[in-house]
mmCIF file of C-alpha atoms in Angstrom:
data_model
loop_
_atom_site.group_PDB
_atom_site.id
_atom_site.type_symbol
_atom_site.label_atom_id
_atom_site.label_comp_id
_atom_site.label_asym_id
_atom_site.label_seq_id
_atom_site.Cartn_x
_atom_site.Cartn_y
_atom_site.Cartn_z
ATOM 1 C CA UNK A 523 -32.594 30.055 36.222
ATOM 2 C CA UNK A 524 -36.321 30.619 36.542
ATOM 3 C CA UNK A 525 -38.597 28.333 34.495
ATOM 4 C CA UNK A 526 -40.268 31.313 32.887
ATOM 5 C CA UNK A 527 -37.024 32.869 31.783
ATOM 6 C CA UNK A 528 -35.797 32.199 28.256
ATOM 7 C CA UNK A 529 -32.242 30.883 27.993
ATOM 8 C CA UNK A 530 -29.798 33.610 27.141
ATOM 9 C CA UNK A 531 -27.921 33.320 23.891
ATOM 10 C CA UNK A 532 -24.287 32.401 24.245
ATOM 11 C CA UNK A 533 -22.312 34.980 22.294
ATOM 12 C CA UNK A 534 -19.493 32.502 21.543
ATOM 13 C CA UNK A 535 -21.909 30.051 19.850
ATOM 14 C CA UNK A 536 -23.428 32.836 17.806
ATOM 15 C CA UNK A 537 -19.953 33.918 16.626
ATOM 16 C CA UNK A 538 -19.058 30.391 15.584
ATOM 17 C CA UNK A 539 -22.232 30.051 13.550
ATOM 18 C CA UNK A 540 -21.654 33.355 11.804
ATOM 19 C CA UNK A 541 -18.003 32.621 11.016
ATOM 20 C CA UNK A 542 -18.726 29.969 8.363
ATOM 21 C CA UNK A 543 -16.024 30.602 5.842
ATOM 22 C CA UNK A 544 -16.895 29.587 2.269
ATOM 23 C CA UNK A 545 -13.285 29.864 1.138
ATOM 24 C CA UNK A 546 -12.069 27.477 3.844
ATOM 25 C CA UNK A 547 -14.874 25.034 3.022
ATOM 26 C CA UNK A 548 -13.929 25.039 -0.677
ATOM 27 C CA UNK A 549 -10.251 24.504 0.151
ATOM 28 C CA UNK A 550 -11.176 21.609 2.394
ATOM 29 C CA UNK A 551 -13.189 19.926 -0.390
ATOM 30 C CA UNK A 552 -10.436 20.508 -2.935
ATOM 31 C CA UNK A 553 -7.913 18.854 -0.591
ATOM 32 C CA UNK A 554 -10.178 15.827 -0.183
ATOM 33 C CA UNK A 555 -10.646 15.511 -3.963
ATOM 34 C CA UNK A 556 -6.914 15.845 -4.639
ATOM 35 C CA UNK A 557 -6.050 13.171 -2.064
ATOM 36 C CA UNK A 558 -8.765 10.846 -3.408
ATOM 37 C CA UNK A 559 -7.467 11.359 -6.966
ATOM 38 C CA UNK A 560 -3.904 10.605 -5.892
ATOM 39 C CA UNK A 561 -5.000 7.420 -4.121
ATOM 40 C CA UNK A 562 -6.987 6.329 -7.220
ATOM 41 C CA UNK A 563 -3.998 7.072 -9.486
ATOM 42 C CA UNK A 564 -1.582 5.053 -7.304
ATOM 43 C CA UNK A 565 -4.009 2.145 -7.044
ATOM 44 C CA UNK A 566 -4.669 2.078 -10.801
ATOM 45 C CA UNK A 567 -1.043 2.594 -11.823
ATOM 46 C CA UNK A 568 0.761 0.314 -9.368
ATOM 47 C CA UNK A 569 -1.692 -2.002 -7.588
ATOM 48 C CA UNK A 570 -4.641 -2.962 -9.804
ATOM 49 C CA UNK A 571 -5.543 -3.047 -13.493
ATOM 50 C CA UNK A 572 -9.071 -2.676 -14.738
ATOM 51 C CA UNK A 573 -10.147 -4.099 -18.069
ATOM 52 C CA UNK A 574 -13.355 -4.554 -20.066
ATOM 53 C CA UNK A 575 -13.618 -7.722 -22.180
ATOM 54 C CA UNK A 576 -15.262 -6.644 -25.473
ATOM 55 C CA UNK A 577 -15.590 -10.043 -27.146
ATOM 56 C CA UNK A 578 -16.639 -13.629 -26.551
ATOM 57 C CA UNK A 579 -13.067 -14.926 -26.694
ATOM 58 C CA UNK A 580 -12.954 -15.928 -22.997
ATOM 59 C CA UNK A 581 -16.491 -17.289 -22.631
ATOM 60 C CA UNK A 582 -17.730 -18.987 -20.482
ATOM 61 C CA UNK A 583 -15.031 -18.008 -17.972
ATOM 62 C CA UNK A 584 -15.394 -14.282 -18.705
ATOM 63 C CA UNK A 585 -18.451 -13.134 -20.618
ATOM 64 C CA UNK A 586 -18.676 -10.445 -23.301
ATOM 65 C CA UNK A 587 -18.621 -6.921 -21.733
ATOM 66 C CA UNK A 588 -17.579 -8.200 -18.300
ATOM 67 C CA UNK A 589 -15.289 -5.889 -16.358
ATOM 68 C CA UNK A 590 -12.424 -7.498 -14.535
ATOM 69 C CA UNK A 591 -9.802 -6.450 -11.983
ATOM 70 C CA UNK A 592 -6.254 -7.742 -12.029
ATOM 71 C CA UNK A 593 -3.404 -7.465 -9.565
ATOM 72 C CA UNK A 594 -0.327 -5.679 -10.880
ATOM 73 C CA UNK A 595 1.588 -7.024 -7.889
ATOM 74 C CA UNK A 596 0.966 -10.739 -8.614
ATOM 75 C CA UNK A 597 4.112 -11.241 -10.658
ATOM 76 C CA UNK A 598 6.510 -9.100 -8.659
ATOM 77 C CA UNK A 599 7.336 -12.081 -6.417
ATOM 78 C CA UNK A 600 6.229 -15.082 -8.482
ATOM 79 C CA UNK A 601 6.309 -16.045 -12.135
ATOM 80 C CA UNK A 602 3.239 -16.418 -14.308
ATOM 81 C CA UNK A 603 1.909 -19.991 -14.463
ATOM 82 C CA UNK A 604 0.107 -22.032 -17.089
ATOM 83 C CA UNK A 605 -3.632 -21.469 -16.734
ATOM 84 C CA UNK A 606 -3.326 -17.936 -15.333
ATOM 85 C CA UNK A 607 -5.671 -15.425 -16.966
ATOM 86 C CA UNK A 608 -3.756 -12.204 -17.518
ATOM 87 C CA UNK A 609 -4.177 -8.669 -18.757
ATOM 88 C CA UNK A 610 -1.372 -7.729 -21.171
ATOM 89 C CA UNK A 611 -0.488 -5.283 -23.912
ATOM 90 C CA UNK A 612 -1.601 -6.652 -27.270
ATOM 91 C CA UNK A 613 1.691 -7.622 -28.993
ATOM 92 C CA UNK A 614 0.675 -6.242 -32.393
ATOM 93 C CA UNK A 615 -0.107 -2.751 -31.012
ATOM 94 C CA UNK A 616 3.168 -0.852 -30.848
ATOM 95 C CA UNK A 617 1.441 2.048 -29.059
ATOM 96 C CA UNK A 618 0.738 -0.237 -26.080
ATOM 97 C CA UNK A 619 -2.720 1.213 -25.622
ATOM 98 C CA UNK A 620 -4.690 -2.011 -26.219
ATOM 99 C CA UNK A 621 -5.172 -4.445 -23.352
ATOM 100 C CA UNK A 622 -6.016 -8.072 -24.065
ATOM 101 C CA UNK A 623 -7.252 -10.713 -21.624
ATOM 102 C CA UNK A 624 -6.296 -14.348 -22.363
ATOM 103 C CA UNK A 625 -5.095 -17.512 -20.644
ATOM 104 C CA UNK A 626 -1.421 -18.587 -20.504
ATOM 105 C CA UNK A 627 -1.016 -21.923 -22.274
ATOM 106 C CA UNK A 628 2.623 -22.122 -23.385
ATOM 107 C CA UNK A 629 5.449 -21.283 -20.999
ATOM 108 C CA UNK A 630 8.928 -19.960 -21.879
ATOM 109 C CA UNK A 631 11.023 -22.557 -23.706
ATOM 110 C CA UNK A 632 8.131 -24.973 -24.329
ATOM 111 C CA UNK A 633 6.717 -26.323 -27.569
ATOM 112 C CA UNK A 634 2.986 -26.101 -28.148
ATOM 113 C CA UNK A 635 1.262 -28.360 -30.692
ATOM 114 C CA UNK A 636 -2.401 -27.986 -31.633
ATOM 115 C CA UNK A 637 -4.049 -30.910 -33.400
ATOM 116 C CA UNK A 638 -7.379 -32.737 -33.394
ATOM 117 C CA UNK A 639 -8.937 -30.028 -31.204
ATOM 118 C CA UNK A 640 -6.374 -30.375 -28.412
ATOM 119 C CA UNK A 641 -3.220 -28.731 -27.108
ATOM 120 C CA UNK A 642 -0.049 -30.776 -26.493
ATOM 121 C CA UNK A 643 2.907 -29.401 -24.529
ATOM 122 C CA UNK A 644 6.523 -30.461 -25.234
ATOM 123 C CA UNK A 645 5.545 -33.314 -27.530
ATOM 124 C CA UNK A 646 3.400 -35.087 -24.932
ATOM 125 C CA UNK A 647 1.052 -37.826 -26.122
ATOM 126 C CA UNK A 648 -1.501 -36.637 -23.565
ATOM 127 C CA UNK A 649 -3.416 -33.433 -24.338
ATOM 128 C CA UNK A 650 -3.452 -30.586 -21.873
ATOM 129 C CA UNK A 651 -6.331 -30.907 -19.425
ATOM 130 C CA UNK A 652 -8.492 -27.847 -20.087
ATOM 131 C CA UNK A 653 -11.864 -28.079 -18.331
ATOM 132 C CA UNK A 654 -12.433 -24.339 -18.874
ATOM 133 C CA UNK A 655 -12.718 -24.353 -22.691
ATOM 134 C CA UNK A 656 -16.188 -23.723 -24.069
ATOM 135 C CA UNK A 657 -16.169 -26.263 -26.874
ATOM 136 C CA UNK A 658 -13.657 -28.398 -28.724
ATOM 137 C CA UNK A 659 -11.321 -26.332 -30.838
ATOM 138 C CA UNK A 660 -11.634 -26.606 -34.597
ATOM 139 C CA UNK A 661 -8.201 -27.427 -36.005
ATOM 140 C CA UNK A 662 -8.260 -27.779 -39.783
ATOM 141 C CA UNK A 663 -4.450 -28.023 -39.807
ATOM 142 C CA UNK A 664 -1.875 -28.999 -37.192
ATOM 143 C CA UNK A 665 -0.048 -26.070 -35.613
ATOM 144 C CA UNK A 666 3.376 -26.058 -33.981
ATOM 145 C CA UNK A 667 4.898 -23.268 -31.851
ATOM 146 C CA UNK A 668 8.198 -22.890 -30.046
ATOM 147 C CA UNK A 669 7.817 -20.379 -27.227
ATOM 148 C CA UNK A 670 10.937 -18.208 -26.844
ATOM 149 C CA UNK A 671 12.500 -17.648 -23.427
ATOM 150 C CA UNK A 672 10.833 -14.784 -21.578
ATOM 151 C CA UNK A 673 7.616 -15.183 -23.596
ATOM 152 C CA UNK A 674 4.188 -16.819 -23.267
ATOM 153 C CA UNK A 675 1.742 -18.421 -25.704
ATOM 154 C CA UNK A 676 -1.832 -17.224 -25.100
ATOM 155 C CA UNK A 677 -5.226 -18.733 -25.991
ATOM 156 C CA UNK A 678 -8.803 -17.727 -25.293
ATOM 157 C CA UNK A 679 -11.159 -20.156 -23.558
ATOM 158 C CA UNK A 680 -13.641 -19.861 -26.450
ATOM 159 C CA UNK A 681 -11.057 -21.091 -28.968
ATOM 160 C CA UNK A 682 -13.224 -20.987 -32.077
ATOM 161 C CA UNK A 683 -13.979 -17.283 -31.508
ATOM 162 C CA UNK A 684 -10.702 -16.036 -30.064
ATOM 163 C CA UNK A 685 -8.116 -13.824 -31.724
ATOM 164 C CA UNK A 686 -5.123 -15.114 -29.830
ATOM 165 C CA UNK A 687 -1.484 -16.185 -30.299
ATOM 166 C CA UNK A 688 -2.485 -18.408 -33.239
ATOM 167 C CA UNK A 689 -3.444 -15.371 -35.303
ATOM 168 C CA UNK A 690 -1.176 -12.523 -34.163
ATOM 169 C CA UNK A 691 1.734 -11.261 -36.233
ATOM 170 C CA UNK A 692 3.791 -11.133 -33.004
ATOM 171 C CA UNK A 693 2.805 -14.562 -31.727
ATOM 172 C CA UNK A 694 4.093 -14.424 -28.157
ATOM 173 C CA UNK A 695 3.588 -12.114 -25.178
ATOM 174 C CA UNK A 696 6.843 -10.924 -23.636
ATOM 175 C CA UNK A 697 7.113 -11.100 -19.837
ATOM 176 C CA UNK A 698 7.471 -7.310 -19.549
ATOM 177 C CA UNK A 699 4.210 -6.810 -21.492
ATOM 178 C CA UNK A 700 2.154 -8.585 -18.824
ATOM 179 C CA UNK A 701 0.180 -5.984 -16.881
ATOM 180 C CA UNK A 702 -1.707 -8.008 -14.252
ATOM 181 C CA UNK A 703 -3.137 -11.359 -13.225
ATOM 182 C CA UNK A 704 -6.967 -11.344 -13.395
ATOM 183 C CA UNK A 705 -8.492 -11.947 -9.983
ATOM 184 C CA UNK A 706 -12.208 -11.252 -10.224
ATOM 185 C CA UNK A 707 -15.112 -9.887 -12.239
ATOM 186 C CA UNK A 708 -16.876 -6.866 -10.779
ATOM 187 C CA UNK A 709 -19.467 -6.065 -13.467
ATOM 188 C CA UNK A 710 -22.210 -6.977 -14.258
ATOM 189 C CA UNK A 711 -21.806 -9.423 -11.342
ATOM 190 C CA UNK A 712 -19.060 -10.014 -8.786
ATOM 191 C CA UNK A 713 -17.178 -13.270 -8.836
ATOM 192 C CA UNK A 714 -13.739 -14.815 -8.625
ATOM 193 C CA UNK A 715 -12.086 -15.784 -11.952
ATOM 194 C CA UNK A 716 -10.377 -19.172 -12.260
#
């Protein structure tokens, strides 16, 4: 080709440019959106649980308005343990639309006694070691609970401002009402929950 000659247009390239098909482009985007929606649905329904904590009941572990992620798979292969923070259906809401976030304190078959600002398990003389609680619990009267098999006794870390098992009509959380084990906070900051 001579330097002064202009390159000739390739008819195949011109055809490809002109054949942009709006319908095919829209179908392609719809497919991507449908697949993304399905993935999000499966993740949210079977893998993770997302919850917003509206109150100060878990402070300072989880602050008011924090958003947390829990694993729905955590208890498929292991049982919940004392100290786990879980997302569960609020026992007094028969519609099962209200999620609560609290810490497991009493295990199935145990007794839980609350006196002098401390928790005692199975009649122990030594109070439960709870370095996570915000301040000593106010206990105007002694409380005694017997946790049924297949159930858990729940308390918030900010005991003086927590609506938890001590105050519910249905005191205990059944195993099948546990949704997920809380793993980390993702808003307003990211951090692991212990």
